[in-house]
Amino acid sequence: MMASTSARPGTLTLSTGYMRGNDALKWKDIELFMVKNPEDPGSQILLMKVQHRLNKGRRNEGAPPKFMYTERNDSLGLCVIHDILMYAFLDDAFASPYIKCPRDIWRLTKIPEHRQSTPIHFKEGLGDIPVLRRAMRTDNGSWVTNPENALLCSQAQSWEQTACEKAGFPDKGSLYKYRKGAAVNLRHLDEHSRNAVMGHRKGGTFASYVSVLDDTQSIYMGTPTRDSLLNLAIHANLKRDASAPQDLTIEQKKSLEMDSELRDLRKAQKSLRITLIAEFRRLQKAREANDARWHEFTRLQNKIWARQRKLYRKAKKTARDEFFQNIGNQIIERNHQGNPIIFTPDTSHIQPERRALSHLEFKNRDVDTVGDTELLEDRIQSLELRLKLHSLHVPKTLKKRIKFGQHVSKKAGATEDFRWKHPKKAGTDGGLLPSKSSTGLECPVCLGRQDLHPSARTYPYARKDVLKRHFETHKLPFVFKRDDRQCDYPGCPEVLFTLARYKIHLEDDHNISL
């Protein structure tokens, strides 16, 4: 939306200057229509109006500017309407009870002859709910979308920088690059129109957003301008390199532990820990006694963590800077040796559904050469894949461990019909899970979670201690007070009422020792 309208990040998300409120782009700011295509009266197309109430200097004042969005079928990943439809399905935002799946959007919105559009209304009760919302952690340790609180601009900025780093850009930049990129294409407008679109009060402000975009060399020489080369020169892809280091090597991480300040902090913490255990037997008792040395111990621990993060970030930045400073020399040297650099990205950790979605949404095709039926089916399939991915979560700790490319053969007796009728009893590959775990290293809670990807549900941890630490993150109570808990192991009907009995049952019946 920023690239399409040059909106500031704070117009769409919760600005850091207004943290006490919860004002961001809300459902009441959006109007969605199915309209008759003026270029092809026999077809219909989606149209969306969005008002920007939170422009800088005019927050909720006067008549807010409204921007129009139309369908983009060349690259569905860049279609704003496509994103809004996905959020609407996830929030159950449609006022009509008959819109239950993506196909209903086009199946039930046929426009009457006497009208030019069919409005697609959103529920009135969701009017003040932000469209973009932050993540929150539930009591059982899983991450979900916050039902009310808007996404923080700082959080969106952090995600953007991480994405730029993963993509191999030398400069992480900020969200403002989308606003500046949109400004480049507004140069042909008059000053008043530019100010209205950009939200500026003075025309001179626009100059700070735009670099020199003219081929002055060709103009001076009187030759045709080379616009394609000029566009590449100002494009971020000019220096992008996906082979840039994404993390420190094991040797580099070990070298961080040799930092003198970090070693002194660890030494002081270790000495204090020995003293506390000698007197209180357990650190928990020292905390309960509110001993001053316990507070000093936690202070040292926090300083160690802060020092580690600082050293890690500094070393990582240094490694990336050195890579981009020397990559040209490395390419030349390897070419001189007759051994050119070849980079093959590792995509084994990417979910198959996400890979299929990227192929579907970034075709960058000429829509004039594609039939309307194919365009519509691609759009519906893309929405269905997005909604499916929302229920195929992979925890952050497992994203680098699970390799989705590895083929797993189907277990005997598993059929496609069984997988659809009994999803809770199916394993990673759709087969039946045995009543007793063969490894005893799967997390029982994850096995019963339907919002996880099958590969994440049945992931076997390396050791028992790793499994136990992971199990503790679910924060199960010692006594299941409200409702007795059914065993999470797929297919097990046993009902339990205490955590101790839960663990005993898992060890006796399912060979999982916690």
Coordinates of C-alpha atoms in Angstrom, one line a residue:
M1 CA 0.0 0.0 0.0
M2 CA 2.9 2.3 0.6
A3 CA 4.3 1.7 -2.8
S4 CA 0.9 2.3 -4.4
T5 CA 0.0 5.5 -2.6
S6 CA 3.3 6.8 -1.1
A7 CA 1.7 6.6 2.3
R8 CA 3.9 6.9 5.4
P9 CA 4.3 3.8 7.5
G10 CA 2.5 5.6 10.4
T11 CA -0.6 6.1 8.2
L12 CA -1.2 2.3 8.0
T13 CA 0.3 1.0 11.3
L14 CA 0.5 2.3 14.9
S15 CA 3.0 5.1 14.8
T16 CA 5.6 5.2 17.6
G17 CA 4.5 8.8 18.4
Y18 CA 1.0 7.7 19.3
M19 CA 1.6 4.6 21.4
R20 CA -1.0 5.4 23.9
G21 CA -3.8 4.9 21.3
N22 CA -4.6 2.2 18.9
D23 CA -5.2 4.2 15.7
A24 CA -4.1 2.7 12.4
L25 CA -5.8 1.6 9.2
K26 CA -9.1 0.2 10.3
W27 CA -11.9 -1.8 8.6
K28 CA -14.1 1.3 8.5
D29 CA -11.5 3.0 6.2
I30 CA -12.0 0.4 3.5
E31 CA -14.8 0.0 0.9
L32 CA -14.9 -2.9 -1.4
F33 CA -16.9 -3.3 -4.6
M34 CA -17.4 -5.7 -7.4
V35 CA -17.8 -3.5 -10.5
K36 CA -18.5 -3.9 -14.2
N37 CA -15.2 -3.7 -16.1
P38 CA -15.4 -0.5 -18.3
E39 CA -13.0 -2.1 -20.8
D40 CA -15.0 -5.3 -21.0
P41 CA -18.6 -4.9 -20.0
G42 CA -19.2 -8.6 -19.9
S43 CA -16.7 -9.1 -17.1
Q44 CA -16.5 -8.0 -13.4
I45 CA -13.5 -6.7 -11.5
L46 CA -12.8 -5.8 -7.9
L47 CA -12.4 -2.1 -6.9
M48 CA -11.4 -0.8 -3.4
K49 CA -11.4 2.6 -1.8
V50 CA -9.2 3.3 1.2
Q51 CA -9.2 6.6 3.1
H52 CA -6.0 7.7 4.8
R53 CA -7.1 9.4 8.0
L54 CA -3.7 9.5 9.7
N55 CA -1.7 11.6 7.3
K56 CA 1.1 13.5 9.1
G57 CA -0.1 16.9 10.3
R58 CA -3.8 16.1 9.5
R59 CA -4.5 13.1 11.7
N60 CA -8.3 12.7 11.8
E61 CA -8.8 16.2 10.6
G62 CA -10.8 17.4 7.6
A63 CA -11.7 15.2 4.7
P64 CA -9.1 12.4 4.4
P65 CA -7.8 11.6 0.9
K66 CA -9.1 8.5 -0.7
F67 CA -7.1 6.2 -2.8
M68 CA -8.4 3.6 -5.3
Y69 CA -7.1 0.1 -5.8
T70 CA -7.9 -2.2 -8.7
E71 CA -7.0 -5.9 -9.2
R72 CA -3.5 -6.7 -10.3
N73 CA -3.3 -10.0 -12.2
D74 CA 0.2 -9.7 -13.5
S75 CA 1.7 -10.4 -10.0
L76 CA -0.9 -11.4 -7.4
G77 CA 1.7 -10.9 -4.7
L78 CA 1.6 -7.1 -5.4
C79 CA -2.2 -6.9 -5.4
V80 CA -3.4 -4.9 -2.3
I81 CA -7.0 -6.1 -2.8
H82 CA -5.7 -9.7 -2.6
D83 CA -4.1 -8.9 0.8
I84 CA -7.3 -7.3 2.1
L85 CA -9.4 -10.2 1.1
M86 CA -7.1 -12.6 2.9
Y87 CA -7.3 -10.5 6.1
A88 CA -11.1 -10.3 5.8
F89 CA -11.4 -14.1 5.7
L90 CA -9.1 -14.5 8.6
D91 CA -11.1 -11.9 10.6
D92 CA -14.4 -13.2 9.4
A93 CA -15.1 -9.6 8.4
F94 CA -17.7 -10.0 5.7
A95 CA -21.1 -8.9 6.7
S96 CA -22.8 -11.4 4.4
P97 CA -23.1 -14.9 6.0
Y98 CA -22.9 -16.4 2.5
I99 CA -19.3 -15.5 1.8
K100 CA -17.5 -18.3 3.4
C101 CA -14.7 -19.1 1.0
P102 CA -12.7 -17.2 -1.7
R103 CA -14.8 -18.6 -4.6
D104 CA -17.9 -17.1 -3.1
I105 CA -16.5 -13.6 -3.7
W106 CA -16.9 -14.1 -7.5
R107 CA -19.8 -16.6 -7.4
L108 CA -22.3 -14.5 -5.4
T109 CA -21.5 -10.9 -6.5
K110 CA -23.1 -10.8 -9.9
I111 CA -24.1 -7.2 -10.6
P112 CA -27.7 -6.4 -11.4
E113 CA -28.4 -4.8 -14.8
H114 CA -29.5 -1.5 -13.3
R115 CA -26.3 -1.1 -11.2
Q116 CA -22.7 -0.6 -11.9
S117 CA -21.4 -2.4 -8.8
T118 CA -22.1 -4.8 -6.0
P119 CA -20.9 -3.5 -2.6
I120 CA -19.1 -6.0 -0.4
H121 CA -19.8 -4.9 3.1
F122 CA -17.8 -5.5 6.2
K123 CA -19.3 -6.1 9.7
E124 CA -20.1 -2.9 11.5
G125 CA -18.7 -4.4 14.8
L126 CA -15.3 -4.6 13.2
G127 CA -15.2 -1.0 12.1
D128 CA -12.7 0.1 14.8
I129 CA -10.5 -3.0 14.6
P130 CA -7.2 -2.4 12.9
V131 CA -6.6 -4.4 9.7
L132 CA -2.9 -4.9 10.5
R133 CA -2.4 -6.2 14.0
R134 CA 0.5 -7.4 16.1
A135 CA 1.3 -10.9 17.2
M136 CA 0.7 -12.1 20.8
R137 CA 1.7 -15.2 22.7
T138 CA -1.1 -17.3 24.3
D139 CA -0.9 -19.0 27.7
N140 CA 0.2 -22.3 26.1
G141 CA 3.1 -20.6 24.3
S142 CA 1.7 -20.4 20.7
W143 CA 1.7 -17.2 18.7
V144 CA -1.5 -15.8 17.3
T145 CA -2.7 -12.5 15.9
N146 CA -3.8 -10.0 18.6
P147 CA -7.6 -9.5 18.2
E148 CA -7.5 -5.7 18.9
N149 CA -4.0 -4.1 19.1
A150 CA -2.6 -2.6 15.9
L151 CA 0.7 -3.6 14.4
L152 CA 3.5 -1.4 15.7
C153 CA 5.4 0.6 13.1
S154 CA 8.7 -0.3 14.8
Q155 CA 7.8 -4.0 14.5
A156 CA 7.0 -3.7 10.8
Q157 CA 10.3 -1.9 10.4
S158 CA 12.2 -4.7 12.1
W159 CA 10.5 -7.3 9.9
E160 CA 11.4 -5.3 6.8
Q161 CA 15.1 -5.1 7.8
T162 CA 15.2 -8.8 8.4
A163 CA 13.6 -9.5 5.0
C164 CA 16.2 -7.2 3.3
E165 CA 19.0 -9.0 5.1
K166 CA 17.7 -12.4 4.0
A167 CA 17.3 -11.2 0.4
G168 CA 21.0 -10.1 0.3
F169 CA 20.7 -6.3 0.2
P170 CA 23.8 -4.5 1.6
D171 CA 21.6 -1.7 3.1
K172 CA 18.6 -2.8 5.1
G173 CA 17.0 0.6 4.7
S174 CA 13.6 1.4 6.1
L175 CA 9.9 1.3 5.2
Y176 CA 10.3 4.8 3.8
K177 CA 11.9 3.3 0.7
Y178 CA 8.5 2.3 -0.6
R179 CA 7.3 5.9 -0.1
K180 CA 10.3 7.2 -1.9
G181 CA 9.9 4.7 -4.7
A182 CA 6.3 5.8 -5.2
A183 CA 7.4 9.5 -5.2
V184 CA 9.7 8.8 -8.2
N185 CA 6.7 8.1 -10.3
L186 CA 4.9 11.3 -9.2
R187 CA 7.3 13.7 -10.8
H188 CA 5.0 14.4 -13.8
L189 CA 2.2 15.7 -11.5
D190 CA 1.9 19.4 -10.7
E191 CA 3.0 20.7 -7.3
H192 CA -0.5 20.9 -5.8
S193 CA -1.3 17.3 -6.8
R194 CA 2.0 16.0 -5.5
N195 CA 1.4 17.7 -2.2
A196 CA -2.0 16.1 -1.9
V197 CA -0.8 12.6 -2.7
M198 CA 2.4 12.8 -0.6
G199 CA 0.8 14.7 2.3
H200 CA 3.3 17.6 2.0
R201 CA 2.6 21.2 2.9
K202 CA 5.5 22.6 0.8
G203 CA 6.5 21.6 -2.6
G204 CA 10.2 21.8 -1.7
T205 CA 9.9 18.8 0.5
F206 CA 9.4 16.6 -2.5
A207 CA 12.9 17.3 -3.7
S208 CA 14.4 15.3 -0.8
Y209 CA 12.6 12.2 -2.0
V210 CA 13.9 12.1 -5.6
S211 CA 17.4 11.5 -6.9
V212 CA 18.7 12.6 -10.3
L213 CA 16.8 10.3 -12.7
D214 CA 17.8 11.7 -16.0
D215 CA 20.5 10.4 -18.3
T216 CA 22.5 13.7 -18.3
Q217 CA 25.4 12.1 -20.2
S218 CA 23.2 11.2 -23.2
I219 CA 21.4 14.5 -23.1
Y220 CA 24.7 16.4 -23.2
M221 CA 26.1 14.2 -26.0
G222 CA 22.8 14.5 -27.9
T223 CA 22.2 10.7 -28.1
P224 CA 19.1 8.7 -27.1
T225 CA 18.8 8.3 -23.4
R226 CA 19.5 4.8 -22.0
D227 CA 16.6 4.6 -19.6
S228 CA 16.9 0.9 -18.8
L229 CA 20.5 1.2 -17.7
L230 CA 19.6 4.3 -15.6
N231 CA 16.8 2.4 -13.9
L232 CA 19.2 -0.3 -13.0
A233 CA 21.7 2.2 -11.6
I234 CA 19.2 3.5 -9.1
H235 CA 17.7 0.1 -8.4
A236 CA 18.5 -1.7 -5.1
N237 CA 19.2 -4.9 -7.0
L238 CA 22.4 -3.4 -8.4
K239 CA 24.3 -4.5 -5.3
R240 CA 22.0 -7.3 -4.1
D241 CA 23.7 -10.6 -3.5
A242 CA 21.7 -13.5 -2.0
S243 CA 25.0 -15.3 -1.1
A244 CA 25.8 -12.7 1.5
P245 CA 26.3 -14.2 5.0
Q246 CA 23.1 -14.6 6.9
D247 CA 24.7 -15.7 10.2
L248 CA 28.0 -16.2 11.9
T249 CA 29.9 -19.4 11.5
I250 CA 30.6 -21.7 14.4
E251 CA 34.2 -20.4 14.7
Q252 CA 33.0 -16.8 14.7
K253 CA 30.5 -17.5 17.4
K254 CA 33.1 -19.2 19.5
S255 CA 35.4 -16.2 19.1
L256 CA 32.8 -14.0 20.7
E257 CA 33.2 -15.9 23.9
M258 CA 36.8 -14.7 24.2
D259 CA 35.7 -11.1 24.8
S260 CA 37.3 -9.9 28.1
E261 CA 34.3 -8.1 29.4
L262 CA 32.0 -11.1 28.7
R263 CA 34.4 -13.4 30.5
D264 CA 34.6 -11.2 33.5
L265 CA 30.8 -11.1 33.7
R266 CA 30.6 -14.8 33.4
K267 CA 33.2 -15.3 36.1
A268 CA 31.4 -13.0 38.5
Q269 CA 28.1 -14.6 37.8
K270 CA 29.5 -18.1 38.4
S271 CA 31.1 -17.1 41.7
L272 CA 27.8 -15.6 42.9
R273 CA 25.8 -18.6 41.8
I274 CA 28.1 -21.0 43.8
T275 CA 27.6 -18.7 46.9
L276 CA 23.8 -18.7 46.5
I277 CA 23.6 -22.5 46.0
A278 CA 25.9 -23.1 49.0
E279 CA 23.6 -21.0 51.3
F280 CA 20.1 -21.6 49.9
R281 CA 20.6 -25.0 48.1
R282 CA 18.5 -23.8 45.2
L283 CA 18.4 -20.5 43.3
Q284 CA 14.6 -20.4 43.5
K285 CA 14.8 -20.3 47.3
A286 CA 17.2 -17.3 47.0
R287 CA 14.7 -15.5 44.9
E288 CA 11.9 -16.3 47.3
A289 CA 14.0 -14.9 50.2
N290 CA 14.4 -11.7 48.2
D291 CA 18.1 -11.8 48.9
A292 CA 20.1 -8.9 47.5
R293 CA 22.7 -11.2 46.0
W294 CA 19.9 -12.8 43.9
H295 CA 19.1 -9.4 42.4
E296 CA 22.8 -8.9 41.7
F297 CA 22.8 -12.4 40.1
T298 CA 19.9 -11.5 37.7
R299 CA 21.6 -8.2 36.9
L300 CA 24.8 -9.9 35.9
Q301 CA 22.7 -12.4 33.8
N302 CA 21.0 -9.6 32.0
K303 CA 24.3 -7.9 31.4
I304 CA 25.7 -11.1 29.9
W305 CA 22.8 -11.4 27.5
A306 CA 23.0 -7.8 26.5
R307 CA 26.8 -8.1 25.9
Q308 CA 26.3 -11.3 23.9
R309 CA 23.6 -9.6 21.7
K310 CA 25.8 -6.5 21.2
L311 CA 28.9 -8.6 20.2
Y312 CA 26.8 -10.8 17.9
R313 CA 25.2 -7.9 16.0
K314 CA 28.5 -6.1 15.7
A315 CA 30.3 -9.2 14.4
K316 CA 27.5 -10.0 12.0
K317 CA 27.5 -6.4 10.6
T318 CA 31.2 -6.6 10.2
A319 CA 31.0 -9.8 8.3
R320 CA 28.4 -8.5 5.9
D321 CA 30.3 -5.2 5.4
E322 CA 33.5 -7.1 4.6
F323 CA 31.6 -9.3 2.2
F324 CA 30.2 -6.5 0.1
Q325 CA 33.4 -4.5 0.2
N326 CA 35.4 -7.5 -1.2
I327 CA 32.9 -9.3 -3.4
G328 CA 34.0 -7.6 -6.5
N329 CA 37.7 -8.6 -6.0
Q330 CA 36.6 -12.2 -5.2
I331 CA 34.5 -12.4 -8.4
I332 CA 37.5 -11.1 -10.5
E333 CA 39.9 -13.5 -8.8
R334 CA 37.7 -16.5 -9.3
N335 CA 37.1 -15.7 -12.9
H336 CA 40.9 -15.3 -13.4
Q337 CA 41.4 -18.8 -12.0
G338 CA 38.7 -20.2 -14.3
N339 CA 36.5 -21.1 -11.4
P340 CA 33.6 -18.6 -11.5
I341 CA 31.4 -18.2 -8.4
I342 CA 28.2 -20.3 -8.5
F343 CA 25.6 -19.9 -5.8
T344 CA 22.8 -22.3 -5.2
P345 CA 20.3 -21.2 -2.6
D346 CA 19.2 -23.7 0.0
T347 CA 15.4 -23.9 -0.2
S348 CA 15.0 -27.2 1.7
H349 CA 13.6 -25.3 4.7
I350 CA 10.9 -23.5 2.8
Q351 CA 7.4 -25.1 3.1
P352 CA 6.1 -26.6 -0.1
E353 CA 2.9 -24.6 0.2
R354 CA 4.8 -21.4 0.5
R355 CA 7.0 -22.3 -2.5
A356 CA 3.9 -23.1 -4.5
L357 CA 2.3 -19.7 -3.5
S358 CA 5.4 -17.8 -4.6
H359 CA 5.3 -19.4 -8.0
L360 CA 1.6 -18.6 -8.3
E361 CA 1.8 -15.0 -7.2
F362 CA 4.9 -13.7 -8.9
K363 CA 4.5 -14.8 -12.5
N364 CA 4.9 -11.2 -13.8
R365 CA 2.9 -12.0 -16.9
D366 CA 1.2 -10.1 -19.6
V367 CA -2.5 -10.4 -18.6
D368 CA -3.6 -9.5 -22.1
T369 CA -2.4 -12.9 -23.3
V370 CA -4.1 -14.9 -20.5
G371 CA -7.8 -15.8 -20.4
D372 CA -10.1 -14.4 -17.7
T373 CA -10.9 -17.9 -16.5
E374 CA -7.2 -18.7 -15.8
L375 CA -6.7 -15.4 -14.1
L376 CA -9.7 -15.9 -11.8
E377 CA -8.7 -19.5 -10.9
D378 CA -5.1 -18.3 -10.1
R379 CA -6.5 -15.7 -7.8
I380 CA -8.9 -18.1 -6.0
Q381 CA -6.1 -20.7 -5.7
S382 CA -3.8 -18.1 -4.3
L383 CA -6.3 -17.0 -1.6
E384 CA -6.9 -20.6 -0.7
L385 CA -3.2 -21.3 -0.3
R386 CA -2.8 -18.2 1.8
L387 CA -5.6 -19.3 4.2
K388 CA -4.2 -22.8 4.3
L389 CA -0.7 -21.5 5.2
H390 CA -2.3 -19.6 8.1
S391 CA -3.1 -23.0 9.7
L392 CA 0.3 -24.6 8.8
H393 CA 2.5 -22.8 11.3
V394 CA 6.1 -23.7 11.8
P395 CA 7.7 -22.6 15.1
K396 CA 10.7 -20.3 14.8
T397 CA 12.9 -22.8 16.5
L398 CA 12.2 -25.4 13.9
K399 CA 12.3 -23.4 10.7
K400 CA 16.0 -24.1 10.2
R401 CA 15.8 -27.7 11.3
I402 CA 13.0 -29.1 9.2
K403 CA 13.9 -30.0 5.7
F404 CA 10.7 -30.2 3.6
G405 CA 12.4 -31.5 0.6
Q406 CA 13.1 -34.9 2.1
H407 CA 10.6 -37.5 0.9
V408 CA 8.8 -39.7 3.4
S409 CA 7.2 -42.9 2.2
K410 CA 3.6 -43.5 3.2
K411 CA 2.9 -45.9 6.0
A412 CA 1.0 -49.0 5.2
G413 CA -2.8 -48.7 5.5
A414 CA -2.9 -45.0 5.0
T415 CA -5.3 -43.7 2.3
E416 CA -6.2 -40.3 1.0
D417 CA -9.7 -40.8 2.3
F418 CA -8.5 -41.5 5.8
R419 CA -6.3 -38.4 5.8
W420 CA -9.3 -36.2 5.1
K421 CA -11.7 -37.9 7.5
H422 CA -9.3 -38.3 10.4
P423 CA -6.7 -35.5 10.2
K424 CA -5.9 -35.7 13.9
K425 CA -4.8 -39.3 13.6
A426 CA -2.6 -38.7 10.5
G427 CA 1.1 -38.3 10.6
T428 CA 3.4 -36.1 8.6
D429 CA 2.9 -38.1 5.4
G430 CA -0.8 -38.8 6.1
G431 CA -0.3 -42.3 7.6
L432 CA -1.4 -43.6 10.9
L433 CA 0.8 -42.9 13.9
P434 CA 1.6 -46.0 16.0
S435 CA 0.1 -46.0 19.5
K436 CA 3.7 -46.0 20.9
S437 CA 6.2 -43.5 19.7
S438 CA 9.2 -45.3 18.0
T439 CA 11.7 -42.5 19.1
G440 CA 10.0 -41.1 22.2
L441 CA 11.3 -37.7 21.2
E442 CA 8.1 -36.1 19.8
C443 CA 6.3 -33.3 21.7
P444 CA 2.9 -34.7 22.7
V445 CA 1.3 -31.2 22.8
C446 CA 2.6 -30.4 19.3
L447 CA 1.3 -33.7 18.0
G448 CA -2.2 -32.6 19.0
R449 CA -2.0 -29.1 17.6
Q450 CA -3.9 -28.7 14.3
D451 CA -2.4 -25.2 13.6
L452 CA 1.1 -26.6 13.1
H453 CA 2.5 -28.0 9.8
P454 CA 2.5 -31.8 9.9
S455 CA 6.3 -31.8 9.7
A456 CA 6.4 -29.6 12.8
R457 CA 3.9 -31.6 14.7
T458 CA 5.8 -34.9 14.4
Y459 CA 9.3 -33.4 14.6
P460 CA 11.6 -35.7 16.7
Y461 CA 13.9 -33.7 19.0
A462 CA 17.6 -34.6 19.2
R463 CA 17.7 -35.4 23.0
K464 CA 15.4 -35.9 25.9
D465 CA 16.6 -32.7 27.6
V466 CA 15.9 -30.6 24.5
L467 CA 12.4 -32.2 24.3
K468 CA 11.8 -31.4 28.0
R469 CA 12.8 -27.8 27.6
H470 CA 10.5 -27.4 24.6
F471 CA 7.6 -29.1 26.5
E472 CA 8.0 -26.6 29.3
T473 CA 7.3 -23.7 26.9
H474 CA 3.7 -24.9 26.6
K475 CA 3.3 -23.9 30.3
L476 CA 0.7 -26.6 31.2
P477 CA -0.7 -26.2 34.7
F478 CA -0.1 -28.7 37.4
V479 CA -3.8 -29.3 37.7
F480 CA -6.2 -29.0 34.8
K481 CA -8.8 -27.1 36.8
R482 CA -11.4 -25.9 34.3
D483 CA -11.6 -28.9 32.1
D484 CA -10.0 -32.3 32.2
R485 CA -7.4 -32.5 29.4
Q486 CA -7.7 -35.2 26.8
C487 CA -4.4 -36.8 25.8
D488 CA -2.8 -34.8 23.0
Y489 CA -1.4 -37.9 21.3
P490 CA -3.4 -38.5 18.1
G491 CA -6.1 -41.1 18.4
C492 CA -5.8 -41.4 22.2
P493 CA -9.2 -40.9 24.0
E494 CA -7.7 -40.9 27.6
V495 CA -8.8 -38.0 29.7
L496 CA -6.5 -36.7 32.5
F497 CA -6.8 -34.1 35.2
T498 CA -3.2 -33.5 36.5
L499 CA 0.1 -32.8 34.8
A500 CA 1.7 -35.6 36.7
R501 CA -0.9 -38.1 35.5
Y502 CA -0.5 -36.7 32.0
K503 CA 3.2 -37.5 32.0
I504 CA 2.8 -40.9 33.5
H505 CA 0.2 -41.8 30.8
L506 CA 2.5 -40.6 28.0
E507 CA 5.4 -42.7 29.3
D508 CA 3.3 -45.9 29.9
D509 CA 1.0 -45.7 26.8
H510 CA 3.0 -43.8 24.2
N511 CA 6.7 -44.3 25.2
I512 CA 7.3 -40.5 25.6
S513 CA 9.1 -39.7 28.8
L514 CA 8.9 -36.2 30.2

